[in-house]
C-alpha positions in Angstrom: 160.5 75.4 93.2 157.5 76.0 91.2 156.7 79.2 89.4 153.5 81.0 88.1 153.9 82.7 84.9 150.8 84.9 84.2 150.0 86.4 80.4 146.9 88.8 80.7 145.8 89.4 78.6 146.9 86.8 75.9 147.4 88.8 72.6 146.4 88.3 68.6 143.1 87.1 69.5 139.3 88.4 70.0 138.2 89.7 73.2 140.3 89.6 76.9 141.7 86.4 78.4 144.2 85.1 80.6 146.6 82.1 80.6 148.3 81.2 83.8 151.0 78.8 83.8 152.5 77.0 87.0 156.1 75.7 86.1 158.8 73.9 87.4 162.3 74.8 87.8 162.9 74.4 84.5 160.3 76.3 82.8 157.8 73.2 81.9 154.2 74.1 82.5 152.7 71.9 84.8 149.5 73.3 85.4 147.7 75.4 82.6 144.9 77.4 83.1 143.3 79.7 80.7 139.8 81.8 81.4 137.9 84.5 80.1 138.1 88.0 81.7 135.8 89.3 79.4 132.8 90.3 81.2 129.0 88.8 80.9 127.3 89.7 77.6 123.5 90.1 78.1 122.2 89.8 74.7 119.9 86.9 75.4 118.3 88.8 78.3 117.7 91.5 75.5 115.7 89.5 73.4 113.7 87.9 75.4 110.0 89.0 75.4 110.7 90.6 72.0 109.1 89.5 68.6 111.1 86.3 66.9 112.6 88.8 64.2 114.4 90.7 67.0 116.6 87.9 67.8 119.1 87.5 65.1 119.1 91.1 64.2 120.4 91.5 68.0 122.5 88.8 68.6 124.4 89.0 65.5 126.0 92.0 67.5 127.2 89.6 70.0 130.6 89.6 67.9 132.3 91.5 65.0 133.9 88.5 63.9 131.8 85.9 63.8 128.0 87.8 63.0 127.4 85.2 60.4 127.6 82.1 62.5 125.5 83.9 64.9 122.9 85.2 62.7 122.5 81.7 61.4 122.5 80.0 64.9 120.1 82.1 65.8 117.4 82.0 62.9 118.2 78.1 62.7 117.0 78.1 66.3 113.8 79.8 65.9 113.0 78.0 62.5 113.0 74.9 64.6 110.9 76.4 67.3 108.6 77.2 64.7 108.4 73.9 62.6 109.9 75.8 59.5 111.2 73.6 56.6 113.5 76.0 54.8 113.3 75.5 50.9 116.1 74.4 49.5 117.1 77.5 47.9 117.1 79.1 50.7 119.2 76.7 52.6 121.7 76.9 50.2 122.4 80.5 50.5 122.7 80.1 54.1 125.2 77.6 53.6 127.3 79.8 50.8 127.3 82.6 53.2 128.9 80.7 55.6 131.1 78.7 53.7 132.4 82.3 52.4 132.8 83.4 56.3 135.0 80.3 56.7 137.5 81.5 54.1 137.1 84.9 55.4 137.7 84.4 59.0 140.7 81.8 58.9 142.2 84.1 56.5 142.0 86.6 59.5 143.5 84.3 61.6 146.8 83.6 59.2 147.1 87.7 59.7 147.1 87.2 63.3 149.9 84.4 63.7 151.7 85.9 60.5 154.6 87.4 63.2 155.0 83.7 64.3 155.7 81.9 61.1 156.0 84.1 58.0 159.7 85.4 57.9 160.2 89.4 57.2 161.0 89.0 53.4 157.6 87.3 52.9 155.3 89.1 55.2 154.7 91.9 52.6 153.0 89.2 50.0 151.6 87.1 52.8 149.6 90.1 53.9 148.5 90.8 50.0 147.5 87.5 49.6 145.3 87.4 53.2 144.1 90.8 51.7 142.8 89.7 48.4 141.3 86.5 49.8 139.3 88.1 52.5 137.9 90.9 49.7 136.8 88.2 47.4 134.9 86.1 50.5 133.2 89.2 52.2 132.1 90.4 48.4 130.4 86.7 48.2 128.6 87.7 51.4 127.6 91.2 50.4 126.0 89.7 47.7 124.5 86.7 49.3 123.5 88.1 52.7 123.6 91.9 52.2 126.1 93.2 54.2 129.7 91.6 54.9 129.3 92.1 59.0 125.9 92.5 59.8 123.9 90.2 57.3 120.5 91.7 56.8 119.2 89.4 54.3 119.3 85.8 56.5 115.7 85.7 57.4 113.5 83.4 60.0 112.2 80.8 57.7 115.2 81.0 54.9 116.4 84.4 53.2 114.6 87.9 52.2 115.4 86.9 48.3 117.6 84.8 45.9 120.0 86.1 44.2 119.8 87.1 40.6 121.0 84.6 37.6 123.6 87.5 36.6 125.2 87.7 40.1 125.1 83.9 40.3 127.3 83.9 37.3 129.5 86.4 38.7 130.3 84.7 42.0 130.9 81.6 40.5 133.2 83.5 37.9 134.9 85.2 40.8 135.5 82.4 43.2 137.0 80.0 40.2 139.2 82.8 39.7 140.3 83.1 43.3 140.9 78.7 43.8 144.2 78.8 42.4 145.4 82.0 44.6 143.9 80.5 47.8 145.5 76.8 47.2 148.7 78.7 46.7 148.4 80.7 50.0 146.9 77.5 52.0 150.0 75.4 51.0 152.5 78.3 51.4 151.1 78.7 55.2 151.4 75.2 55.7 155.2 75.0 54.8 155.9 77.8 56.8 154.2 76.5 60.0 155.3 72.8 59.6 159.2 74.4 59.1 158.8 76.3 62.1 160.2 73.8 64.3 157.8 73.6 67.2 158.2 70.8 69.4 156.8 67.8 68.3 153.6 66.7 70.6 153.1 70.8 71.7 149.5 71.3 72.4 148.4 67.6 72.5 145.5 66.6 75.1 143.3 63.8 75.5 140.2 65.6 75.5 136.9 64.1 72.7 136.3 66.4 69.3 132.8 67.6 68.7 131.4 68.9 65.5 127.9 68.5 64.1 128.8 68.9 60.3 131.7 69.2 58.0 131.0 72.9 57.3 127.8 74.2 58.0 126.0 72.8 61.1 123.2 69.6 61.9 120.9 70.2 65.1 120.2 66.6 64.9 123.6 65.8 65.7 123.9 68.0 69.1 122.0 66.0 71.7 120.9 68.9 74.4 120.5 65.7 77.0 124.2 64.9 76.7 125.2 68.8 77.5 126.0 70.3 81.1 127.3 73.3 82.0 129.3 74.4 85.2 130.0 77.6 87.1 133.7 78.4 87.0 133.9 78.1 90.8 133.1 74.3 90.2 136.1 73.9 87.8 138.7 76.0 88.5 140.9 74.7 91.8 142.3 78.2 92.1 139.6 80.3 93.9 140.6 83.5 92.7 140.8 82.9 89.2 138.0 80.9 89.6 136.2 84.1 90.9 137.3 85.9 87.6 136.5 83.9 85.2 134.0 85.1 83.2 132.3 82.3 81.0 130.5 79.1 82.0 132.4 75.7 81.5 130.2 73.8 78.6 130.7 69.7 79.3 129.4 66.8 76.3 128.9 63.8 78.3 130.5 65.3 81.2 133.7 66.2 79.7 135.1 69.4 78.2 135.6 68.9 74.5 137.4 70.3 71.4 135.5 72.1 68.6 136.7 74.0 65.8 138.7 72.9 62.3 140.8 70.1 63.6 137.3 68.4 65.4 135.7 68.8 62.2 138.2 67.1 60.4 138.4 64.8 62.9 134.6 63.8 63.0 134.3 63.8 59.2 137.1 63.2 57.1 139.4 60.8 58.9 141.8 63.5 60.3 144.5 62.0 62.8 147.0 64.5 63.6 146.7 66.0 67.1 148.4 69.1 68.4 149.2 72.8 67.2 150.5 72.1 64.1 147.7 69.9 63.2 145.1 73.0 64.6 147.2 75.7 61.6 146.6 72.7 59.4 143.4 71.6 59.5 142.3 75.5 59.7 144.1 76.1 56.2 142.9 73.0 54.5 139.2 73.9 55.6 140.0 77.2 53.4 140.1 74.9 50.3 137.1 72.7 51.9 134.7 75.9 52.1 135.9 77.5 48.9 135.0 74.2 46.8 131.6 73.8 48.6 130.7 77.6 47.6 131.7 76.9 44.1 129.0 73.7 44.2 126.5 75.6 45.6 126.8 78.5 43.0 126.9 75.6 40.5 123.6 74.0 42.1 121.7 76.9 42.9 118.4 77.6 41.1 117.8 81.6 41.0 114.3 81.2 40.1 113.3 79.0 42.9 111.8 80.0 46.4 114.1 81.2 49.0 111.5 81.7 52.2 109.0 79.5 53.7 105.6 81.1 55.0 105.0 80.4 58.8 102.8 81.0 61.9 105.0 83.3 64.0 102.8 82.7 67.2 104.7 79.6 68.0 103.7 76.5 70.4 106.5 76.6 72.8 109.2 74.4 71.6 112.5 74.8 72.4 114.4 75.2 69.0 117.8 74.4 68.5 120.2 75.7 66.2 123.9 74.5 65.5 126.5 76.3 63.4 129.5 75.1 62.8 131.8 78.5 63.2 135.0 78.9 62.2 135.9 78.3 65.6 133.5 75.6 66.5 130.2 74.8 67.3 127.7 77.6 67.9 124.7 76.2 69.4 121.9 79.1 69.8 118.7 77.8 71.8 115.2 80.0 71.6 111.2 79.2 72.5 108.9 81.1 70.8 105.4 81.4 72.1 102.0 84.0 71.8 104.9 85.6 69.2 107.1 86.6 71.8 110.9 84.6 72.5 110.2 83.5 76.0 113.8 82.4 76.2 117.1 82.4 74.4 120.5 81.1 75.0 123.7 81.1 73.3 126.5 78.7 73.7 129.4 80.4 71.5 132.4 78.3 69.9 135.2 79.5 72.1 133.6 78.4 75.2 133.9 74.9 74.4 137.6 75.1 74.0 138.7 77.5 76.8 138.4 74.8 79.3 140.9 72.7 77.0 143.5 75.5 76.0 144.6 75.6 79.3 145.8 72.1 80.2 147.2 71.9 76.3 150.0 74.0 77.2 151.0 71.4 80.0 154.4 69.3 79.1 156.4 72.3 77.4 158.2 75.2 78.1 155.9 78.3 79.0 157.0 80.3 76.1 155.3 78.2 73.9 152.0 78.7 76.0 151.1 81.6 73.3 151.4 79.1 70.4 148.8 76.8 72.0 146.7 79.2 72.6 146.4 81.0 69.3 146.4 77.5 67.2 142.7 77.6 68.5 142.3 80.9 67.5 139.9 81.9 70.4 137.5 84.8 70.5 136.3 85.9 73.9 134.5 88.8 72.3 131.1 87.1 72.1 131.1 87.9 75.9 131.4 91.5 76.0 129.1 95.1 76.0 128.9 95.7 79.3 130.2 98.8 81.3 130.2 99.6 85.2 128.3 103.0 86.2 127.7 104.1 89.7 125.0 103.5 91.0 124.5 107.1 92.7 125.0 109.4 89.7 125.3 106.9 87.0 128.7 108.0 86.0 131.0 105.4 84.1 133.5 104.1 86.8 134.6 101.3 84.2 134.4 101.2 80.2 137.4 100.0 78.9 135.9 96.5 77.5 133.4 98.3 75.5 135.8 100.1 73.6 137.3 97.5 71.3 
């Protein structure tokens, strides 16, 4: 007789989601469904009708974990709508900011999964290592983009200012010094994950991967004509789940796809491995790639070069696309600027792509491995929050627990 196992909310991730698994007599998952229960965001509506500069400032508040990708995707979308060509130095500083953010965000994920893989007698050293890596990565974002959480210096047309030559040298020396420490940490985490003894094939699925660039993002690799979006009522075969699910289902070529570190390595580095262990290995290896790229940029950067283009913010009504490879995958923002105001704005955030893939990836193995599968994707549902329910009559708050995160 089949049984339904419900994990609500799933743990050690950002935001709120639910995993519902149908299992057989042996506890093997025969049907897995993963869906967001975090209420609708509304930031796209907030920026509509506002000046273009307003959008990156507001939409970076979509998520406290991914403010860098959302800021970059926003300015890239508006750059595209306004036909702006960002100067080389400005583009390098944007790329440097995201590379540092990749290192920081992946280190946070290692903190979240540490109880799954790190032995108790090694936990203190592992956490200290994660903290050291994060401190240095955030320092780069602070110096280059103005603030580690809400980057004030990433602007439409480029960056607010170039960094000084002294800052470039200091950042270069700091990241070169971090490199052996980060390499040691990555090898430790990969070793612990591979030695965990997870079942072979856990988390393997047959969905295609989608990535636009090895680390930064490339709007020319995202074809809007191949993208469709369906409502949860048309995707989930359980009416109750479909009713409660809070995110739409994005499809590429009519199929749900996997995005994120493994997808990037598959698309750009010939990575062949699949499943839970492969997700973790790809993410850890990407920390090394991102750090190496950050050092390369600092070596290449001309600190006397202009970093921001002049532009006419009135716009012509062209739909602009910003495609950024966030730590959790492809982050697409779309913006249309006309008469100096934003006429249309939409954000297609990374975890939204992976939501329809994560549930089926739990199938074929014991339900106790379900959380392992979900955490391997490092889902972040926080991109869909900031709502509270009030009484229509007296405006008193009826339900606000989703707001207090």
